[in-house]
């Protein structure tokens, strides 16, 4: 060291810092370990770039917080292997966005323990820079984006998803079965929910309710979803509702006439009665309402 000039000594000190046990360049060592276990559990060629030649924040599909370098998003592209959702994703404590999209090889159930259920704490309470000596499973930023659509997932939607902090939930185009969990009745944070094209059945009314921030709901083509639409409260902010190809019955609630719909499709259900009056709803395409038990009134033919 004595032979080194002052600037060089500073540089060396800097590199030693970067190689400290916790933060190695743009990569948190604990997060890197978790990512490598995900890579190993899936074992697909798309992870060939996930090597120590690059900092894990630069690996494809991995996004990190710019200040803390903690992994905040994971977006796994199309794979060519058969695997199930790696439970290890719940060991990434700062993950807010998780996406496994269009993987025909992604089979099996949604792990119930994908995150300890908790409502989102105020983000202002969260330190931007992680506390020193983080506990392994610190409840930190909540997962707010989950897109595991277009895979071959089976089994029920876990109860915990209804109590989670998810704002965007995409589960469409899988083979999920069972009922929409009643836990969604208390959920006040989900804004976009797409459960279309699964094999869900029974009551889905828990998703509805006044005061919910939901603005887009797609339950289409589950074929067996069955509840009385006339008995639910329509969320005030909803502008897109697709229920086509189910067994939804009852009447369209009058408040549906006042909504500035961007998309409404209740076709191929068992609805009945007069379509509520309203400028927007009456000017919609009749195909949004066809193939029900006895819906009538504009845009369908007049009621008898
Ligand atoms: C994907 O799998 C198929 C059949 O299993 C194989 O023929 C193909 O080469 C694989 N593609 C890649 C990029 O590994
Ligand atoms: C769902 O399961 C059926 C058979 O039960 C199968 O034919 C279909 O391809 C599956 N769909 C998906 C998206 O996995
Ligand atoms: C509503 O859904 C049905 C069935 O999928 C479809 O045929 C129709 O075009 C849709 N209507 C509109 C307006 O999107």
mmCIF file of C-alpha atoms and ligand atoms in Angstrom:
data_model
loop_
_atom_site.group_PDB
_atom_site.id
_atom_site.type_symbol
_atom_site.label_atom_id
_atom_site.label_comp_id
_atom_site.label_asym_id
_atom_site.label_seq_id
_atom_site.Cartn_x
_atom_site.Cartn_y
_atom_site.Cartn_z
ATOM 1 C CA UNK A 1 0.000 0.000 0.000
ATOM 2 C CA UNK A 2 2.777 2.403 0.883
ATOM 3 C CA UNK A 3 3.972 2.359 -2.733
ATOM 4 C CA UNK A 4 0.543 3.322 -4.072
ATOM 5 C CA UNK A 5 -0.294 6.902 -4.883
ATOM 6 C CA UNK A 6 -3.178 8.518 -2.996
ATOM 7 C CA UNK A 7 -5.759 8.276 -5.854
ATOM 8 C CA UNK A 8 -4.886 4.640 -6.472
ATOM 9 C CA UNK A 9 -5.225 3.873 -2.822
ATOM 10 C CA UNK A 10 -8.650 5.482 -2.873
ATOM 11 C CA UNK A 11 -9.677 3.395 -5.862
ATOM 12 C CA UNK A 12 -8.523 0.212 -4.199
ATOM 13 C CA UNK A 13 -10.484 1.154 -1.092
ATOM 14 C CA UNK A 14 -13.524 1.721 -3.298
ATOM 15 C CA UNK A 15 -13.254 -1.700 -4.900
ATOM 16 C CA UNK A 16 -12.858 -3.339 -1.506
ATOM 17 C CA UNK A 17 -16.053 -1.626 -0.413
ATOM 18 C CA UNK A 18 -17.906 -2.891 -3.448
ATOM 19 C CA UNK A 19 -16.852 -6.392 -2.618
ATOM 20 C CA UNK A 20 -18.247 -6.132 0.887
ATOM 21 C CA UNK A 21 -20.149 -9.258 1.953
ATOM 22 C CA UNK A 22 -23.612 -7.821 1.331
ATOM 23 C CA UNK A 23 -23.449 -5.514 -1.685
ATOM 24 C CA UNK A 24 -21.377 -6.651 -4.630
ATOM 25 C CA UNK A 25 -21.699 -4.084 -7.360
ATOM 26 C CA UNK A 26 -25.230 -3.890 -8.666
ATOM 27 C CA UNK A 27 -26.360 -6.992 -6.933
ATOM 28 C CA UNK A 28 -27.393 -7.973 -3.455
ATOM 29 C CA UNK A 29 -25.767 -11.260 -2.574
ATOM 30 C CA UNK A 30 -28.844 -12.678 -0.879
ATOM 31 C CA UNK A 31 -31.044 -11.780 -3.839
ATOM 32 C CA UNK A 32 -28.487 -13.278 -6.217
ATOM 33 C CA UNK A 33 -28.578 -16.551 -4.296
ATOM 34 C CA UNK A 34 -32.361 -16.655 -4.549
ATOM 35 C CA UNK A 35 -32.248 -15.885 -8.283
ATOM 36 C CA UNK A 36 -29.743 -18.676 -8.840
ATOM 37 C CA UNK A 37 -31.999 -21.114 -7.013
ATOM 38 C CA UNK A 38 -34.892 -20.018 -9.263
ATOM 39 C CA UNK A 39 -32.655 -20.530 -12.286
ATOM 40 C CA UNK A 40 -31.716 -24.021 -11.077
ATOM 41 C CA UNK A 41 -35.286 -24.999 -10.268
ATOM 42 C CA UNK A 42 -36.487 -24.050 -13.758
ATOM 43 C CA UNK A 43 -33.333 -25.091 -15.584
ATOM 44 C CA UNK A 44 -34.155 -23.449 -18.908
ATOM 45 C CA UNK A 45 -31.866 -22.106 -21.597
ATOM 46 C CA UNK A 46 -33.341 -18.609 -21.148
ATOM 47 C CA UNK A 47 -31.255 -18.303 -17.980
ATOM 48 C CA UNK A 48 -27.909 -18.906 -19.684
ATOM 49 C CA UNK A 49 -27.050 -15.213 -19.240
ATOM 50 C CA UNK A 50 -27.597 -15.426 -15.483
ATOM 51 C CA UNK A 51 -23.941 -15.902 -14.556
ATOM 52 C CA UNK A 52 -21.459 -14.173 -12.285
ATOM 53 C CA UNK A 53 -19.991 -12.437 -15.353
ATOM 54 C CA UNK A 54 -22.741 -9.874 -14.883
ATOM 55 C CA UNK A 55 -24.231 -8.234 -11.822
ATOM 56 C CA UNK A 56 -27.583 -9.855 -11.104
ATOM 57 C CA UNK A 57 -29.401 -6.532 -11.551
ATOM 58 C CA UNK A 58 -28.295 -6.696 -15.200
ATOM 59 C CA UNK A 59 -29.630 -10.211 -15.793
ATOM 60 C CA UNK A 60 -32.440 -10.363 -18.316
ATOM 61 C CA UNK A 61 -35.855 -10.081 -16.707
ATOM 62 C CA UNK A 62 -34.446 -8.805 -13.402
ATOM 63 C CA UNK A 63 -35.173 -5.271 -12.232
ATOM 64 C CA UNK A 64 -33.600 -3.620 -9.189
ATOM 65 C CA UNK A 65 -34.164 -0.518 -7.125
ATOM 66 C CA UNK A 66 -31.649 2.065 -8.320
ATOM 67 C CA UNK A 67 -30.658 3.136 -4.845
ATOM 68 C CA UNK A 68 -30.623 -0.074 -2.861
ATOM 69 C CA UNK A 69 -29.887 -2.484 -5.756
ATOM 70 C CA UNK A 70 -32.436 -4.859 -4.284
ATOM 71 C CA UNK A 71 -34.414 -6.978 -6.768
ATOM 72 C CA UNK A 72 -37.864 -5.391 -7.200
ATOM 73 C CA UNK A 73 -39.156 -7.064 -10.362
ATOM 74 C CA UNK A 74 -38.831 -10.406 -12.070
ATOM 75 C CA UNK A 75 -40.213 -11.071 -15.529
ATOM 76 C CA UNK A 76 -39.499 -14.570 -16.803
ATOM 77 C CA UNK A 77 -39.989 -14.891 -20.549
ATOM 78 C CA UNK A 78 -41.065 -17.897 -22.551
ATOM 79 C CA UNK A 79 -39.317 -21.034 -21.398
ATOM 80 C CA UNK A 80 -39.068 -24.414 -22.992
ATOM 81 C CA UNK A 81 -39.159 -26.602 -19.898
ATOM 82 C CA UNK A 82 -41.804 -27.979 -17.576
ATOM 83 C CA UNK A 83 -41.711 -26.485 -14.106
ATOM 84 C CA UNK A 84 -43.885 -25.179 -11.297
ATOM 85 C CA UNK A 85 -43.890 -21.687 -9.801
ATOM 86 C CA UNK A 86 -40.719 -21.505 -7.713
ATOM 87 C CA UNK A 87 -41.619 -20.879 -4.073
ATOM 88 C CA UNK A 88 -38.248 -19.119 -3.773
ATOM 89 C CA UNK A 89 -39.776 -15.951 -5.275
ATOM 90 C CA UNK A 90 -41.112 -15.235 -1.795
ATOM 91 C CA UNK A 91 -37.505 -15.001 -0.584
ATOM 92 C CA UNK A 92 -37.022 -11.779 -2.566
ATOM 93 C CA UNK A 93 -38.204 -9.367 0.141
ATOM 94 C CA UNK A 94 -38.313 -6.274 -2.063
ATOM 95 C CA UNK A 95 -40.127 -7.867 -5.011
ATOM 96 C CA UNK A 96 -43.129 -5.779 -6.066
ATOM 97 C CA UNK A 97 -43.687 -7.164 -9.558
ATOM 98 C CA UNK A 98 -43.687 -10.805 -10.666
ATOM 99 C CA UNK A 99 -44.421 -12.014 -14.157
ATOM 100 C CA UNK A 100 -44.377 -15.516 -15.644
ATOM 101 C CA UNK A 101 -46.189 -15.113 -18.912
ATOM 102 C CA UNK A 102 -47.091 -17.561 -21.690
ATOM 103 C CA UNK A 103 -45.178 -20.576 -20.449
ATOM 104 C CA UNK A 104 -46.871 -23.749 -21.639
ATOM 105 C CA UNK A 105 -44.460 -25.608 -19.362
ATOM 106 C CA UNK A 106 -45.571 -23.794 -16.222
ATOM 107 C CA UNK A 107 -47.811 -26.336 -14.500
ATOM 108 C CA UNK A 108 -49.070 -27.117 -11.014
ATOM 109 C CA UNK A 109 -50.732 -24.933 -8.405
ATOM 110 C CA UNK A 110 -50.103 -21.357 -7.342
ATOM 111 C CA UNK A 111 -48.132 -21.757 -4.104
ATOM 112 C CA UNK A 112 -50.287 -20.492 -1.245
ATOM 113 C CA UNK A 113 -47.283 -19.117 0.614
ATOM 114 C CA UNK A 114 -46.136 -16.887 -2.193
ATOM 115 C CA UNK A 115 -45.921 -13.979 0.255
ATOM 116 C CA UNK A 116 -47.070 -13.635 3.836
ATOM 117 C CA UNK A 117 -50.466 -11.991 3.488
ATOM 118 C CA UNK A 118 -50.443 -8.392 4.586
ATOM 119 C CA UNK A 119 -52.005 -5.160 3.523
ATOM 120 C CA UNK A 120 -49.629 -2.607 2.035
ATOM 121 C CA UNK A 121 -47.942 -0.468 4.647
ATOM 122 C CA UNK A 122 -47.632 3.143 3.682
ATOM 123 C CA UNK A 123 -44.727 3.324 1.304
ATOM 124 C CA UNK A 124 -43.456 6.413 3.091
ATOM 125 C CA UNK A 125 -42.734 4.277 6.114
ATOM 126 C CA UNK A 126 -40.357 2.151 4.099
ATOM 127 C CA UNK A 127 -36.693 3.071 4.221
ATOM 128 C CA UNK A 128 -35.324 3.601 0.743
ATOM 129 C CA UNK A 129 -32.027 2.184 1.828
ATOM 130 C CA UNK A 130 -32.442 -1.164 3.510
ATOM 131 C CA UNK A 131 -31.685 -1.281 7.180
ATOM 132 C CA UNK A 132 -28.320 -2.740 8.112
ATOM 133 C CA UNK A 133 -28.462 -6.452 8.972
ATOM 134 C CA UNK A 134 -31.766 -7.086 7.293
ATOM 135 C CA UNK A 135 -33.722 -9.976 8.741
ATOM 136 C CA UNK A 136 -33.990 -12.747 6.130
ATOM 137 C CA UNK A 137 -37.691 -12.449 5.515
ATOM 138 C CA UNK A 138 -38.304 -8.790 6.232
ATOM 139 C CA UNK A 139 -41.862 -7.761 5.373
ATOM 140 C CA UNK A 140 -40.991 -4.852 3.161
ATOM 141 C CA UNK A 141 -42.460 -3.554 -0.071
ATOM 142 C CA UNK A 142 -45.575 -5.545 -0.904
ATOM 143 C CA UNK A 143 -46.087 -7.381 -4.172
ATOM 144 C CA UNK A 144 -48.482 -5.237 -6.173
ATOM 145 C CA UNK A 145 -48.202 -6.759 -9.678
ATOM 146 C CA UNK A 146 -48.658 -10.465 -10.378
ATOM 147 C CA UNK A 147 -48.969 -11.687 -13.957
ATOM 148 C CA UNK A 148 -48.967 -15.474 -14.228
ATOM 149 C CA UNK A 149 -51.366 -15.629 -17.142
ATOM 150 C CA UNK A 150 -51.212 -17.892 -20.207
ATOM 151 C CA UNK A 151 -49.575 -20.828 -18.488
ATOM 152 C CA UNK A 152 -50.954 -24.216 -17.520
ATOM 153 C CA UNK A 153 -51.545 -23.592 -13.829
ATOM 154 C CA UNK A 154 -54.080 -25.813 -12.077
ATOM 155 C CA UNK A 155 -55.798 -25.963 -8.700
ATOM 156 C CA UNK A 156 -57.597 -23.210 -6.800
ATOM 157 C CA UNK A 157 -56.799 -19.523 -6.421
ATOM 158 C CA UNK A 158 -55.195 -19.350 -2.956
ATOM 159 C CA UNK A 159 -57.141 -17.470 -0.273
ATOM 160 C CA UNK A 160 -54.059 -15.400 0.463
ATOM 161 C CA UNK A 161 -54.326 -13.640 -2.909
ATOM 162 C CA UNK A 162 -57.608 -12.105 -1.765
ATOM 163 C CA UNK A 163 -55.945 -10.617 1.294
ATOM 164 C CA UNK A 164 -52.806 -9.497 -0.495
ATOM 165 C CA UNK A 165 -51.597 -6.091 -1.549
ATOM 166 C CA UNK A 166 -52.016 -6.866 -5.253
ATOM 167 C CA UNK A 167 -53.229 -3.995 -7.417
ATOM 168 C CA UNK A 168 -52.836 -5.893 -10.719
ATOM 169 C CA UNK A 169 -53.738 -9.577 -10.801
ATOM 170 C CA UNK A 170 -53.531 -11.479 -14.094
ATOM 171 C CA UNK A 171 -54.350 -15.201 -13.925
ATOM 172 C CA UNK A 172 -56.116 -15.632 -17.258
ATOM 173 C CA UNK A 173 -55.645 -18.530 -19.713
ATOM 174 C CA UNK A 174 -54.767 -21.223 -17.189
ATOM 175 C CA UNK A 175 -56.680 -24.207 -15.874
ATOM 176 C CA UNK A 176 -57.505 -22.861 -12.421
ATOM 177 C CA UNK A 177 -60.523 -24.433 -10.725
ATOM 178 C CA UNK A 178 -62.788 -23.816 -7.747
ATOM 179 C CA UNK A 179 -64.485 -20.665 -6.584
ATOM 180 C CA UNK A 180 -63.128 -17.113 -6.379
ATOM 181 C CA UNK A 181 -62.020 -17.026 -2.708
ATOM 182 C CA UNK A 182 -64.348 -15.187 -0.307
ATOM 183 C CA UNK A 183 -61.241 -13.369 0.969
ATOM 184 C CA UNK A 184 -61.595 -11.012 -2.020
ATOM 185 C CA UNK A 185 -64.665 -9.544 -0.333
ATOM 186 C CA UNK A 186 -62.456 -7.584 2.020
ATOM 187 C CA UNK A 187 -59.888 -6.626 -0.565
ATOM 188 C CA UNK A 188 -59.843 -2.924 -1.153
ATOM 189 C CA UNK A 189 -56.683 -2.501 -3.246
ATOM 190 C CA UNK A 190 -57.094 -4.555 -6.450
ATOM 191 C CA UNK A 191 -57.720 -2.314 -9.478
ATOM 192 C CA UNK A 192 -57.336 -4.768 -12.361
ATOM 193 C CA UNK A 193 -58.345 -8.434 -12.039
ATOM 194 C CA UNK A 194 -58.265 -10.805 -15.009
ATOM 195 C CA UNK A 195 -59.361 -14.370 -14.222
ATOM 196 C CA UNK A 196 -60.726 -15.115 -17.689
ATOM 197 C CA UNK A 197 -60.372 -18.418 -19.528
ATOM 198 C CA UNK A 198 -59.927 -20.746 -16.594
ATOM 199 C CA UNK A 199 -62.295 -23.338 -15.185
ATOM 200 C CA UNK A 200 -63.482 -21.328 -12.207
ATOM 201 C CA UNK A 201 -66.981 -22.007 -10.952
ATOM 202 C CA UNK A 202 -69.586 -20.818 -8.491
ATOM 203 C CA UNK A 203 -69.832 -17.521 -6.716
ATOM 204 C CA UNK A 204 -67.595 -14.628 -7.767
ATOM 205 C CA UNK A 205 -69.581 -11.892 -6.032
ATOM 206 C CA UNK A 206 -66.758 -11.334 -3.503
ATOM 207 C CA UNK A 207 -64.965 -9.322 -6.185
ATOM 208 C CA UNK A 208 -67.751 -6.730 -6.255
ATOM 209 C CA UNK A 209 -68.656 -4.104 -3.689
ATOM 210 C CA UNK A 210 -68.967 -0.365 -3.248
ATOM 211 C CA UNK A 211 -65.802 1.523 -2.392
ATOM 212 C CA UNK A 212 -63.498 -0.917 -4.152
ATOM 213 C CA UNK A 213 -60.906 0.651 -6.469
ATOM 214 C CA UNK A 214 -61.553 -2.038 -9.109
ATOM 215 C CA UNK A 215 -61.847 -0.537 -12.594
ATOM 216 C CA UNK A 216 -61.313 -3.576 -14.802
ATOM 217 C CA UNK A 217 -62.683 -7.075 -14.165
ATOM 218 C CA UNK A 218 -62.594 -9.972 -16.607
ATOM 219 C CA UNK A 219 -64.217 -13.282 -15.637
ATOM 220 C CA UNK A 220 -65.104 -14.326 -19.166
ATOM 221 C CA UNK A 221 -65.083 -17.890 -20.468
ATOM 222 C CA UNK A 222 -64.945 -19.753 -17.213
ATOM 223 C CA UNK A 223 -68.317 -21.269 -18.192
ATOM 224 C CA UNK A 224 -69.353 -22.182 -14.631
ATOM 225 C CA UNK A 225 -69.197 -18.887 -12.719
ATOM 226 C CA UNK A 226 -72.659 -18.462 -11.256
ATOM 227 C CA UNK A 227 -74.014 -15.660 -9.053
ATOM 228 C CA UNK A 228 -76.848 -13.134 -8.921
ATOM 229 C CA UNK A 229 -75.561 -9.951 -10.555
ATOM 230 C CA UNK A 230 -78.632 -8.088 -9.329
ATOM 231 C CA UNK A 231 -77.488 -8.601 -5.726
ATOM 232 C CA UNK A 232 -73.962 -7.191 -5.988
ATOM 233 C CA UNK A 233 -72.862 -3.600 -5.586
ATOM 234 C CA UNK A 234 -71.030 -2.358 -8.650
ATOM 235 C CA UNK A 235 -67.676 -0.730 -7.765
ATOM 236 C CA UNK A 236 -67.962 3.004 -8.542
ATOM 237 C CA UNK A 237 -64.770 3.156 -10.612
ATOM 238 C CA UNK A 238 -65.442 0.190 -12.874
ATOM 239 C CA UNK A 239 -65.328 0.919 -16.617
ATOM 240 C CA UNK A 240 -64.560 -2.535 -18.006
ATOM 241 C CA UNK A 241 -66.514 -5.653 -17.091
ATOM 242 C CA UNK A 242 -66.440 -8.864 -19.104
ATOM 243 C CA UNK A 243 -68.546 -11.780 -17.875
ATOM 244 C CA UNK A 244 -69.214 -13.514 -21.196
ATOM 245 C CA UNK A 245 -69.697 -17.306 -21.283
ATOM 246 C CA UNK A 246 -70.673 -18.019 -17.681
ATOM 247 C CA UNK A 247 -73.865 -18.713 -15.756
ATOM 248 C CA UNK A 248 -74.414 -15.314 -14.191
ATOM 249 C CA UNK A 249 -78.113 -14.721 -13.460
ATOM 250 C CA UNK A 250 -80.431 -12.043 -12.118
ATOM 251 C CA UNK A 251 -80.855 -8.480 -13.411
ATOM 252 C CA UNK A 252 -78.347 -5.817 -14.396
ATOM 253 C CA UNK A 253 -78.173 -3.401 -11.420
ATOM 254 C CA UNK A 254 -79.590 0.077 -12.258
ATOM 255 C CA UNK A 255 -76.278 1.804 -11.476
ATOM 256 C CA UNK A 256 -74.782 0.049 -14.520
ATOM 257 C CA UNK A 257 -76.745 2.512 -16.631
ATOM 258 C CA UNK A 258 -74.765 5.456 -15.297
ATOM 259 C CA UNK A 259 -71.284 4.089 -15.986
ATOM 260 C CA UNK A 260 -69.153 5.412 -18.858
ATOM 261 C CA UNK A 261 -68.284 1.889 -20.005
ATOM 262 C CA UNK A 262 -65.144 1.338 -22.043
ATOM 263 C CA UNK A 263 -66.022 -2.348 -22.249
ATOM 264 C CA UNK A 264 -69.067 -4.246 -21.093
ATOM 265 C CA UNK A 265 -69.832 -7.788 -22.121
ATOM 266 C CA UNK A 266 -72.398 -9.924 -20.332
ATOM 267 C CA UNK A 267 -73.264 -12.109 -23.323
ATOM 268 C CA UNK A 268 -73.792 -15.879 -22.978
ATOM 269 C CA UNK A 269 -75.101 -15.857 -19.413
ATOM 270 C CA UNK A 270 -78.512 -16.325 -17.777
ATOM 271 C CA UNK A 271 -79.394 -12.718 -17.127
ATOM 272 C CA UNK A 272 -82.921 -11.404 -17.324
ATOM 273 C CA UNK A 273 -84.914 -8.168 -17.243
ATOM 274 C CA UNK A 274 -84.612 -4.687 -18.664
ATOM 275 C CA UNK A 275 -81.172 -3.314 -19.517
ATOM 276 C CA UNK A 276 -80.823 -0.239 -17.266
ATOM 277 C CA UNK A 277 -81.338 3.024 -19.097
ATOM 278 C CA UNK A 278 -78.358 5.248 -19.726
ATOM 279 C CA UNK A 279 -76.889 6.967 -22.735
ATOM 280 C CA UNK A 280 -73.681 4.946 -22.820
ATOM 281 C CA UNK A 281 -75.145 1.495 -22.138
ATOM 282 C CA UNK A 282 -77.977 1.977 -24.652
ATOM 283 C CA UNK A 283 -75.555 2.925 -27.402
ATOM 284 C CA UNK A 284 -73.473 -0.210 -26.930
ATOM 285 C CA UNK A 285 -73.207 -3.058 -29.369
ATOM 286 C CA UNK A 286 -76.040 -5.580 -28.944
ATOM 287 C CA UNK A 287 -73.449 -8.363 -29.013
ATOM 288 C CA UNK A 288 -72.493 -7.313 -25.489
ATOM 289 C CA UNK A 289 -75.892 -8.586 -24.271
ATOM 290 C CA UNK A 290 -76.929 -11.421 -26.585
ATOM 291 C CA UNK A 291 -77.553 -15.030 -25.489
ATOM 292 C CA UNK A 292 -79.068 -14.435 -22.082
ATOM 293 C CA UNK A 293 -82.327 -15.768 -20.622
ATOM 294 C CA UNK A 294 -84.474 -12.689 -21.162
ATOM 295 C CA UNK A 295 -82.564 -9.405 -21.267
ATOM 296 C CA UNK A 296 -84.514 -6.731 -23.109
ATOM 297 C CA UNK A 297 -84.617 -3.046 -23.898
ATOM 298 C CA UNK A 298 -82.070 -0.946 -25.828
ATOM 299 C CA UNK A 299 -79.753 -1.945 -27.427
ATOM 300 C CA UNK A 300 -81.769 -5.210 -27.514
ATOM 301 C CA UNK A 301 -85.393 -5.375 -28.728
ATOM 302 C CA UNK A 302 -87.981 -3.751 -26.446
ATOM 303 C CA UNK A 303 -89.247 -5.605 -23.379
ATOM 304 C CA UNK A 304 -92.672 -7.224 -23.781
HETATM 305 C C1 LIG B 1 -37.569 -26.471 -27.119
HETATM 306 O O1 LIG B 1 -38.048 -27.808 -26.962
HETATM 307 C C2 LIG B 1 -38.233 -28.505 -28.175
HETATM 308 C C3 LIG B 1 -38.855 -29.857 -27.882
HETATM 309 O O2 LIG B 1 -38.717 -30.232 -26.562
HETATM 310 C C4 LIG B 1 -36.906 -28.610 -28.912
HETATM 311 O O3 LIG B 1 -37.107 -29.267 -30.146
HETATM 312 C C5 LIG B 1 -36.355 -27.219 -29.150
HETATM 313 O O4 LIG B 1 -35.091 -27.296 -29.756
HETATM 314 C C6 LIG B 1 -36.233 -26.454 -27.849
HETATM 315 N N1 LIG B 1 -35.833 -25.080 -28.113
HETATM 316 C C7 LIG B 1 -34.781 -24.525 -27.519
HETATM 317 C C8 LIG B 1 -34.457 -23.151 -27.931
HETATM 318 O O5 LIG B 1 -34.144 -25.088 -26.659
HETATM 319 C C1 LIG B 2 -56.853 -27.463 -19.489
HETATM 320 O O1 LIG B 2 -57.147 -28.828 -19.278
HETATM 321 C C2 LIG B 2 -57.744 -29.461 -20.398
HETATM 322 C C3 LIG B 2 -58.047 -30.898 -20.035
HETATM 323 O O2 LIG B 2 -58.525 -30.991 -18.732
HETATM 324 C C4 LIG B 2 -56.800 -29.404 -21.571
HETATM 325 O O3 LIG B 2 -57.391 -29.967 -22.703
HETATM 326 C C5 LIG B 2 -56.441 -27.962 -21.863
HETATM 327 O O4 LIG B 2 -55.482 -27.892 -22.879
HETATM 328 C C6 LIG B 2 -55.895 -27.291 -20.622
HETATM 329 N N1 LIG B 2 -55.687 -25.898 -20.908
HETATM 330 C C7 LIG B 2 -54.600 -25.256 -20.519
HETATM 331 C C8 LIG B 2 -54.504 -23.818 -20.882
HETATM 332 O O5 LIG B 2 -53.715 -25.802 -19.921
HETATM 333 C C1 LIG B 3 -68.886 -10.206 -26.255
HETATM 334 O O1 LIG B 3 -68.471 -11.542 -26.151
HETATM 335 C C2 LIG B 3 -68.989 -12.358 -27.188
HETATM 336 C C3 LIG B 3 -68.575 -13.770 -26.870
HETATM 337 O O2 LIG B 3 -67.205 -13.901 -26.821
HETATM 338 C C4 LIG B 3 -68.462 -11.877 -28.528
HETATM 339 O O3 LIG B 3 -68.992 -12.672 -29.558
HETATM 340 C C5 LIG B 3 -68.870 -10.442 -28.722
HETATM 341 O O4 LIG B 3 -68.294 -9.954 -29.899
HETATM 342 C C6 LIG B 3 -68.436 -9.598 -27.569
HETATM 343 N N1 LIG B 3 -69.027 -8.278 -27.735
HETATM 344 C C7 LIG B 3 -68.317 -7.174 -27.742
HETATM 345 C C8 LIG B 3 -69.020 -5.912 -27.980
HETATM 346 O O5 LIG B 3 -67.113 -7.189 -27.545
#
